[in-house]
PDB file of N, CA and C in Angstrom:
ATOM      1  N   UNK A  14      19.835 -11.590  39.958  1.00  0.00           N
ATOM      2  CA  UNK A  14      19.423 -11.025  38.683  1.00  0.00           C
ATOM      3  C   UNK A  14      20.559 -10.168  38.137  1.00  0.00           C
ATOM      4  N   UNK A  15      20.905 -10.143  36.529  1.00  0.00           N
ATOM      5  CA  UNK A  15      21.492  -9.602  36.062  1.00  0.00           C
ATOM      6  C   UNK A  15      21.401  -8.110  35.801  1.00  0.00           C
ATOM      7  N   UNK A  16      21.958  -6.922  36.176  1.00  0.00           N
ATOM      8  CA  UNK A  16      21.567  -6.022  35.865  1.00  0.00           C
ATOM      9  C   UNK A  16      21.707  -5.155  34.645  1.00  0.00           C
ATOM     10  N   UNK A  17      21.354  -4.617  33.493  1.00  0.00           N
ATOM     11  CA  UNK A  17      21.619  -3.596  32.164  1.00  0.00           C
ATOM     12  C   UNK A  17      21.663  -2.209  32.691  1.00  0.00           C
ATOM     13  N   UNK A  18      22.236  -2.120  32.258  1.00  0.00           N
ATOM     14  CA  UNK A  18      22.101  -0.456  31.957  1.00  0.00           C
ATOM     15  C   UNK A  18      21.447   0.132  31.036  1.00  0.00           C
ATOM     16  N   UNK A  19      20.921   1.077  30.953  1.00  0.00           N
ATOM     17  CA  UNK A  19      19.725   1.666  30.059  1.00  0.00           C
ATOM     18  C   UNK A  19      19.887   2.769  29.474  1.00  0.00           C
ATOM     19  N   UNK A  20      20.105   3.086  28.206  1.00  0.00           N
ATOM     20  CA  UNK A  20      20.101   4.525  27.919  1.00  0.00           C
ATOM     21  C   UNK A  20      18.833   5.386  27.800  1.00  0.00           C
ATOM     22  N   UNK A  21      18.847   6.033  29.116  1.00  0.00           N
ATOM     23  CA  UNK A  21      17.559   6.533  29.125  1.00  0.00           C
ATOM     24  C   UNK A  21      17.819   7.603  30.311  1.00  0.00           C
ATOM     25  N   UNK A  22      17.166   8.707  29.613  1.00  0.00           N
ATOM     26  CA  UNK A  22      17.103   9.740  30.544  1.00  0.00           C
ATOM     27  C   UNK A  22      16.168   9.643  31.594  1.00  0.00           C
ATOM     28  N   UNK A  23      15.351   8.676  32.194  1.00  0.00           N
ATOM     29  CA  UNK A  23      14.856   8.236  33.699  1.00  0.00           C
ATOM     30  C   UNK A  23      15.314   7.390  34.652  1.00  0.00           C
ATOM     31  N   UNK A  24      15.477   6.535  33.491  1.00  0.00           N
ATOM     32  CA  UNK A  24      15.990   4.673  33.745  1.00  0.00           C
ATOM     33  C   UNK A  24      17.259   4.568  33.822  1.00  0.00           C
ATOM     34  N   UNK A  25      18.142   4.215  35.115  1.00  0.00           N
ATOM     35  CA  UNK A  25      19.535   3.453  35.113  1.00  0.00           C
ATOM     36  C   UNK A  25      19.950   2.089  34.603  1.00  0.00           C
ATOM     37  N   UNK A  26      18.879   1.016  35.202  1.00  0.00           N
ATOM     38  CA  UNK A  26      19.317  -0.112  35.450  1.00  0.00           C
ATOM     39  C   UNK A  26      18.221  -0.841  35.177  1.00  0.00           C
ATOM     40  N   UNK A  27      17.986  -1.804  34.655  1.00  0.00           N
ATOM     41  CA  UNK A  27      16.885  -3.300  34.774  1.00  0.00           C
ATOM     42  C   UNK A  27      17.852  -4.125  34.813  1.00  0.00           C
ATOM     43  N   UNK A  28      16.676  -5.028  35.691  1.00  0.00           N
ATOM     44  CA  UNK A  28      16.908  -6.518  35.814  1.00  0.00           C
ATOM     45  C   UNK A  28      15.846  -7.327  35.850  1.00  0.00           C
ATOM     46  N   UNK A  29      15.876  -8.907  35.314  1.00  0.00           N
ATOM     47  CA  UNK A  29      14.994  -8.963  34.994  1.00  0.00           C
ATOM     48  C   UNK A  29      14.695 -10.916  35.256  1.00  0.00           C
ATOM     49  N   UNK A  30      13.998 -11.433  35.994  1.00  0.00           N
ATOM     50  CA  UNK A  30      14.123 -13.049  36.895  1.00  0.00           C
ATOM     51  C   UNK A  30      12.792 -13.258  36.109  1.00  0.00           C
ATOM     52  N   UNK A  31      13.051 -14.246  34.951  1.00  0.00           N
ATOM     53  CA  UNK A  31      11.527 -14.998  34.010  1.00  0.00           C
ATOM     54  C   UNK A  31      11.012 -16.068  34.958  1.00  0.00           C
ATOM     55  N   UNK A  32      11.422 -16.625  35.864  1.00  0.00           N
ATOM     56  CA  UNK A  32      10.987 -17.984  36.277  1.00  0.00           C
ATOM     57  C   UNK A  32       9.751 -17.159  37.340  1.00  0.00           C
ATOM     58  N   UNK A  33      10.093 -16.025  38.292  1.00  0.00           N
ATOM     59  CA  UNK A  33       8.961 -15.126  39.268  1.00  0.00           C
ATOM     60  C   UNK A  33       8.522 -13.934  38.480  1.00  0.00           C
ATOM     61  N   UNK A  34       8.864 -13.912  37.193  1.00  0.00           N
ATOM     62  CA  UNK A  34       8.227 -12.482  36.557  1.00  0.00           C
ATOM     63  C   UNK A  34       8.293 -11.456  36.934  1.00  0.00           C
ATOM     64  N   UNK A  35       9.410 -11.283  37.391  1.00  0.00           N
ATOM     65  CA  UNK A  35       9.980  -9.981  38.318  1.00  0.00           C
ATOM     66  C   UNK A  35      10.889  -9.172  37.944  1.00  0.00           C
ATOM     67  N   UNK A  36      10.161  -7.896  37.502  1.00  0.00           N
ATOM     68  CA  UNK A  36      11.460  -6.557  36.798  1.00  0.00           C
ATOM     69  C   UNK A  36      11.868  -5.643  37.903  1.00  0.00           C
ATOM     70  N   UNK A  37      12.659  -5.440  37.691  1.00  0.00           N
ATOM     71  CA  UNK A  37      13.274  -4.876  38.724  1.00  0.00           C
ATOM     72  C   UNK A  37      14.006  -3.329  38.450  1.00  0.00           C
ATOM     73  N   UNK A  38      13.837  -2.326  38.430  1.00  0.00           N
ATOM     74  CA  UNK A  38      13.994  -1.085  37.771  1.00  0.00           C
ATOM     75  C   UNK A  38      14.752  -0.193  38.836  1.00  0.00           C
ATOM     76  N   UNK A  39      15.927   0.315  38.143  1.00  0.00           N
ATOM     77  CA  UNK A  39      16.804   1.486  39.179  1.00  0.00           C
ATOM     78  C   UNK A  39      16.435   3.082  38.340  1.00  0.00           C
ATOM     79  N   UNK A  40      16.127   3.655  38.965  1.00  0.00           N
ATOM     80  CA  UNK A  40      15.589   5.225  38.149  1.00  0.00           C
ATOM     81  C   UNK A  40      16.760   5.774  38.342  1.00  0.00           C
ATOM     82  N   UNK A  41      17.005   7.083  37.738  1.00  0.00           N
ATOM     83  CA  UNK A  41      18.582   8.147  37.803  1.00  0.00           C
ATOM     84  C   UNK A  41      18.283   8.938  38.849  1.00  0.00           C
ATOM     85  N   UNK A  42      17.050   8.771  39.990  1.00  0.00           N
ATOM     86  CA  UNK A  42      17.039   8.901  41.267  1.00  0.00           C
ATOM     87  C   UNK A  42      17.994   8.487  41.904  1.00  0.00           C
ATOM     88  N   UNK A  43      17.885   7.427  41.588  1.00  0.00           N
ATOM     89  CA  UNK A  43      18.424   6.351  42.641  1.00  0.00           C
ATOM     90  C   UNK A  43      17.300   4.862  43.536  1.00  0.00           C
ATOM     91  N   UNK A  44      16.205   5.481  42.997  1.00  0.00           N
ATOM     92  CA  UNK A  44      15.086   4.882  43.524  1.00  0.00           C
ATOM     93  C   UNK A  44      14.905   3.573  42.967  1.00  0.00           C
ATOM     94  N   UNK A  45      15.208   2.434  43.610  1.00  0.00           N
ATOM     95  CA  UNK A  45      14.740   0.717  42.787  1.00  0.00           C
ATOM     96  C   UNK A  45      13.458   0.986  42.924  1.00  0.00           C
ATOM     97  N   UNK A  46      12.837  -0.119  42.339  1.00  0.00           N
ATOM     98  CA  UNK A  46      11.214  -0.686  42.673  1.00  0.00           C
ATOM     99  C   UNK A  46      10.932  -1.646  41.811  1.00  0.00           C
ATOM    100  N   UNK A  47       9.924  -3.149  42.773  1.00  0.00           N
ATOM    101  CA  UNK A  47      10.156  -4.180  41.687  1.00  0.00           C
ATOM    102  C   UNK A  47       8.468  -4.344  41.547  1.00  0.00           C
ATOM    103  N   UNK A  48       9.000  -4.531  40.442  1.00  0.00           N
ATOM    104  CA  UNK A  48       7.457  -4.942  39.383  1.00  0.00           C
ATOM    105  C   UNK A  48       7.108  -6.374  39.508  1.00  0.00           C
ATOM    106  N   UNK A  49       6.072  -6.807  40.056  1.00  0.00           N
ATOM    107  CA  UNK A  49       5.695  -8.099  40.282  1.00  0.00           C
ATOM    108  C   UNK A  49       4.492  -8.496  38.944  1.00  0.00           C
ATOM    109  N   UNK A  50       5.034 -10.097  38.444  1.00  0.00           N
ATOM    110  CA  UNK A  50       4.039 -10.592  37.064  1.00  0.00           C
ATOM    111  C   UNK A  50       4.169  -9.911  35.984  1.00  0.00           C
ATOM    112  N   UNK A  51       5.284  -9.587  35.597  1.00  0.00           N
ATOM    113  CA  UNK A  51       5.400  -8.778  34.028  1.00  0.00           C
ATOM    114  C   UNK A  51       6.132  -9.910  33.197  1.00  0.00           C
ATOM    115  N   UNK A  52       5.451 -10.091  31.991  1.00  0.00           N
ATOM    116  CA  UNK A  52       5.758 -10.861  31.393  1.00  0.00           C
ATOM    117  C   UNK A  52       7.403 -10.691  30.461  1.00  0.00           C
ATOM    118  N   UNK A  53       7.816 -11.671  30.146  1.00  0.00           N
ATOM    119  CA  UNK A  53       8.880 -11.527  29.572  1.00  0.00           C
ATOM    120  C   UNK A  53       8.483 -11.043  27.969  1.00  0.00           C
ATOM    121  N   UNK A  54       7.888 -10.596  27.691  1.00  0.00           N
ATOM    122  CA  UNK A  54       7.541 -10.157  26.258  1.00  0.00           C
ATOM    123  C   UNK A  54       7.253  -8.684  26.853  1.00  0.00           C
ATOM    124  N   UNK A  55       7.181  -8.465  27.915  1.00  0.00           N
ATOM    125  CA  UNK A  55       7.036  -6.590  28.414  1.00  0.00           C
ATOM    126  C   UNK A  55       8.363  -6.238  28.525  1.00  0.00           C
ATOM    127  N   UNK A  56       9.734  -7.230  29.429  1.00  0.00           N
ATOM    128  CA  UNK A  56      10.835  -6.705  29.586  1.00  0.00           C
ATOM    129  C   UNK A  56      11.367  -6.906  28.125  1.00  0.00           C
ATOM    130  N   UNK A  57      11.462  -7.632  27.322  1.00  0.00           N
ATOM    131  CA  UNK A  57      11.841  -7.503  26.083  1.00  0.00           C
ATOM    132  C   UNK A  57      11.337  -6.107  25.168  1.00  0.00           C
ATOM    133  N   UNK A  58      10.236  -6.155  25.203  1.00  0.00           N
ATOM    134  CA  UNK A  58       9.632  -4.860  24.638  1.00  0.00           C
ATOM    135  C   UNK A  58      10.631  -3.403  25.247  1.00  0.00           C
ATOM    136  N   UNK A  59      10.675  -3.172  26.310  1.00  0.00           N
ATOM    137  CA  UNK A  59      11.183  -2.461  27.377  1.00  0.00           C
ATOM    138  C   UNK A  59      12.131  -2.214  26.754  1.00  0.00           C
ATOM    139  N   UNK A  60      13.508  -3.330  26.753  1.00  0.00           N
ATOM    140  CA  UNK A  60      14.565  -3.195  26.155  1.00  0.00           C
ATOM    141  C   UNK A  60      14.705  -2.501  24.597  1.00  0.00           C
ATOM    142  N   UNK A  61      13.666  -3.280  24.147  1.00  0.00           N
ATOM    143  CA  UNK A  61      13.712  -2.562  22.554  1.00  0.00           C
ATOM    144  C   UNK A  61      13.080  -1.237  22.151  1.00  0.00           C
ATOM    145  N   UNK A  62      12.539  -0.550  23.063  1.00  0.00           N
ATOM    146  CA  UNK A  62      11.619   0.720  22.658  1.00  0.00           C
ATOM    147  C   UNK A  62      13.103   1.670  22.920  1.00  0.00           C
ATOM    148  N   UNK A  63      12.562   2.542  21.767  1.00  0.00           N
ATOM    149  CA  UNK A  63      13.457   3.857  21.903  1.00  0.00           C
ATOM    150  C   UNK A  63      13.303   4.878  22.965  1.00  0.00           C
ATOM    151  N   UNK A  64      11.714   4.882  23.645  1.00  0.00           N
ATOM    152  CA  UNK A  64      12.441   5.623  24.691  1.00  0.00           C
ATOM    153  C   UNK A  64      11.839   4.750  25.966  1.00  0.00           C
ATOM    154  N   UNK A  65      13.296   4.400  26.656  1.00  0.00           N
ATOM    155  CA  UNK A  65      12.348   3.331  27.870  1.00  0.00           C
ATOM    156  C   UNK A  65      11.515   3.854  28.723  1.00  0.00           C
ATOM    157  N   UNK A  66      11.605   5.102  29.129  1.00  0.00           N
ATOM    158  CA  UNK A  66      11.003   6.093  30.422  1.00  0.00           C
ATOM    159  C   UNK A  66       8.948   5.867  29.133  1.00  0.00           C
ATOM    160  N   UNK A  67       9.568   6.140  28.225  1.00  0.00           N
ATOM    161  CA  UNK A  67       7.784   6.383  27.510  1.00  0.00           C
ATOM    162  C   UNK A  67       7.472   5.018  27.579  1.00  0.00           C
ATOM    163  N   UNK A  68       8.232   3.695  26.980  1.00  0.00           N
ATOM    164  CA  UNK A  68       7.799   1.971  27.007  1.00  0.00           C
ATOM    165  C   UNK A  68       6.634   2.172  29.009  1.00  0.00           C
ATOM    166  N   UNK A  69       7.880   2.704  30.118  1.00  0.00           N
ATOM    167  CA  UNK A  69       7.896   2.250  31.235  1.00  0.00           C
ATOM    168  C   UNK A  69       6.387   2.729  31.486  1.00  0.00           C
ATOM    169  N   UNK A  70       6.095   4.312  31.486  1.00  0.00           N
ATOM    170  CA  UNK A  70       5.159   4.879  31.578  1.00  0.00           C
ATOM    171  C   UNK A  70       3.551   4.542  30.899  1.00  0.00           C
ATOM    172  N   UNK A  71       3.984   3.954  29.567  1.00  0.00           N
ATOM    173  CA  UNK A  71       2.513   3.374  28.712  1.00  0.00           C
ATOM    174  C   UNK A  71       2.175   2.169  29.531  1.00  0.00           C
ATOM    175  N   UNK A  72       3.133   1.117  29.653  1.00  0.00           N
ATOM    176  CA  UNK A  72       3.040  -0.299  29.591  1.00  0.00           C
ATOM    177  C   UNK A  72       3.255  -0.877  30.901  1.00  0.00           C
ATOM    178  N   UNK A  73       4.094  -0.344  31.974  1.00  0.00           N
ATOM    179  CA  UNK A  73       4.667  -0.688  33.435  1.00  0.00           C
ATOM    180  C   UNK A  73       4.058  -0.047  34.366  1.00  0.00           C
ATOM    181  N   UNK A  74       3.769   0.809  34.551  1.00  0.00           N
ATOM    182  CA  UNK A  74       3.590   1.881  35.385  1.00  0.00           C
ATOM    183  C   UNK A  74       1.853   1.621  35.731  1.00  0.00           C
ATOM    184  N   UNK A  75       1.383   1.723  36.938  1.00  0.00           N
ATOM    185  CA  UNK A  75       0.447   1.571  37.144  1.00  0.00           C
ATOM    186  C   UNK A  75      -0.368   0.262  36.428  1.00  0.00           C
ATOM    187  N   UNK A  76       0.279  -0.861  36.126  1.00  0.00           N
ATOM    188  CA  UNK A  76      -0.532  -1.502  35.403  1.00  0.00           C
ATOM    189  C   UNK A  76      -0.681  -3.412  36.043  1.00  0.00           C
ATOM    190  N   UNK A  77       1.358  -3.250  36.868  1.00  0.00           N
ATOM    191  CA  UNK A  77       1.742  -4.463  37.626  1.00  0.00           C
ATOM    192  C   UNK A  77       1.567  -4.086  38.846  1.00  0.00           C
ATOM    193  N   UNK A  78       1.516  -4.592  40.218  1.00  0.00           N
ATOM    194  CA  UNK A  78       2.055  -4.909  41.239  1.00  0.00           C
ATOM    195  C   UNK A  78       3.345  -4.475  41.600  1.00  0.00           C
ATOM    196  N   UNK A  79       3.918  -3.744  42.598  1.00  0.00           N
ATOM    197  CA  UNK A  79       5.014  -2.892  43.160  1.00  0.00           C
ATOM    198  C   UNK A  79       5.590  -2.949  44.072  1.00  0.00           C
ATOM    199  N   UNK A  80       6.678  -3.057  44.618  1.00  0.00           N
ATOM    200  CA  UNK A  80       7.400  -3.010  45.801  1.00  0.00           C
ATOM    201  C   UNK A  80       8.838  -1.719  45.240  1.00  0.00           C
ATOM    202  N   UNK A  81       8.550  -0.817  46.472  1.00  0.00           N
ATOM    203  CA  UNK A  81       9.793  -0.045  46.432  1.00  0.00           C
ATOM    204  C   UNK A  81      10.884  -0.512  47.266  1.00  0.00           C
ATOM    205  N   UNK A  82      12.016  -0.991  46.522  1.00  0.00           N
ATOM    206  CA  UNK A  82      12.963  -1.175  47.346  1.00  0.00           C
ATOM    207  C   UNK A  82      14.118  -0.440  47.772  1.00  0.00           C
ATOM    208  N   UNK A  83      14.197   0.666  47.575  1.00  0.00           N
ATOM    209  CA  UNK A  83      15.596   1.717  47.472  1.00  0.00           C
ATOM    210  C   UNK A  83      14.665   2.913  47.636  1.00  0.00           C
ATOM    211  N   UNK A  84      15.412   3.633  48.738  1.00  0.00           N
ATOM    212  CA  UNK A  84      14.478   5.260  48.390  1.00  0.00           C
ATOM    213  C   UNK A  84      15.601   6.074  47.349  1.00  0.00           C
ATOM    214  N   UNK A  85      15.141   6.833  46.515  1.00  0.00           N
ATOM    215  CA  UNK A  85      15.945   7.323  46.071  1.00  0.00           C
ATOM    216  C   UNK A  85      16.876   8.496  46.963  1.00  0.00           C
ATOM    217  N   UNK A  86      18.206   8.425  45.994  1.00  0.00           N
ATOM    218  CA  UNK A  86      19.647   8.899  46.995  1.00  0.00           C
ATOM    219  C   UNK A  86      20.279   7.769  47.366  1.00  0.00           C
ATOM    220  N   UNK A  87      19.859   6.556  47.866  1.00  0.00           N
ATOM    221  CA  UNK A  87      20.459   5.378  48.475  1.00  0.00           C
ATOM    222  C   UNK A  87      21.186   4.561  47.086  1.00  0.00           C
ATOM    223  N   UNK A  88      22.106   4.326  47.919  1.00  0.00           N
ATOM    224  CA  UNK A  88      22.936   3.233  46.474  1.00  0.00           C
ATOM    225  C   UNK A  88      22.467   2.022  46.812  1.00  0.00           C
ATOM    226  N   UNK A  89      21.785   1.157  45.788  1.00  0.00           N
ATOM    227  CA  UNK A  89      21.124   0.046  46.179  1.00  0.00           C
ATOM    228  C   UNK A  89      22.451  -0.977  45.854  1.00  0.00           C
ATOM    229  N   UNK A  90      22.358  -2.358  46.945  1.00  0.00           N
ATOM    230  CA  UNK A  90      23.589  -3.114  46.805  1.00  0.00           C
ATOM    231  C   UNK A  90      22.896  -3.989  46.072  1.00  0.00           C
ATOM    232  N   UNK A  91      24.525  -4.841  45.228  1.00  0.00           N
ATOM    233  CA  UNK A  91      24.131  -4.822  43.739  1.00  0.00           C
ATOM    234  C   UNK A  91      24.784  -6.865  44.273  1.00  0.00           C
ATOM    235  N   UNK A  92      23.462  -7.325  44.440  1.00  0.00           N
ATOM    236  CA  UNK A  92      24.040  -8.767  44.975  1.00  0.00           C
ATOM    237  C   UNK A  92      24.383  -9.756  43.333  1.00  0.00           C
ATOM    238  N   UNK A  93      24.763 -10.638  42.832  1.00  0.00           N
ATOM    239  CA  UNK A  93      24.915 -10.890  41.957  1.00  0.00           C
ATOM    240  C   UNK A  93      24.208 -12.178  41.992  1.00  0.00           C
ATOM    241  N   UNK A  94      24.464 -13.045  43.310  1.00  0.00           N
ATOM    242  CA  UNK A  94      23.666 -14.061  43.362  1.00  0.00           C
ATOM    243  C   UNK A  94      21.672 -13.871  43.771  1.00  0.00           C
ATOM    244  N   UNK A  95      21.299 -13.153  43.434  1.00  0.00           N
ATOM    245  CA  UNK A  95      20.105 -13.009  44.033  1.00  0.00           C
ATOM    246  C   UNK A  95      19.398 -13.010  41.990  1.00  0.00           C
TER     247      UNK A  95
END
């Protein structure tokens, strides 16, 4: 998955795989965690809201399926083929 950068005072990084519906979010923790079944009209939305931390919090947050993958502090490795 490709990763963005985000201007956002929570949010570092998305990435984002349409074929498994899988977002994938780096916080300015440091903390990943992937969002399982979010549609590609949520990561689009995501991208376009002015503030992503408020998009993440209304629309992401408590609403998909979760896996934490990074505790925050850890530099998560950044595979390109995955």
């Amino acid at each position: 998955m490709q990763r963005l950068d985000l201007h956002s005072t929570s949010l570092r990084t998305v990435a984002y795989q349409d074929q498994r519906a899988l977002l994938e979010l780096e916080f300015r923790s440091g903390a990943v965690y992937r969002y399982f079944g979010v549609p590609a009209e949520s990561y689009q939305a995501l991208l376009r809201s002015e503030s992503k931390g408020g998009y993440f919090n209304s629309h992401i947050r408590n609403r998909f399926a979760y896996a934490k993958i990074y505790p925050a502090g850890q530099t998560p490795v950044r595979d390109s083929n995955s």
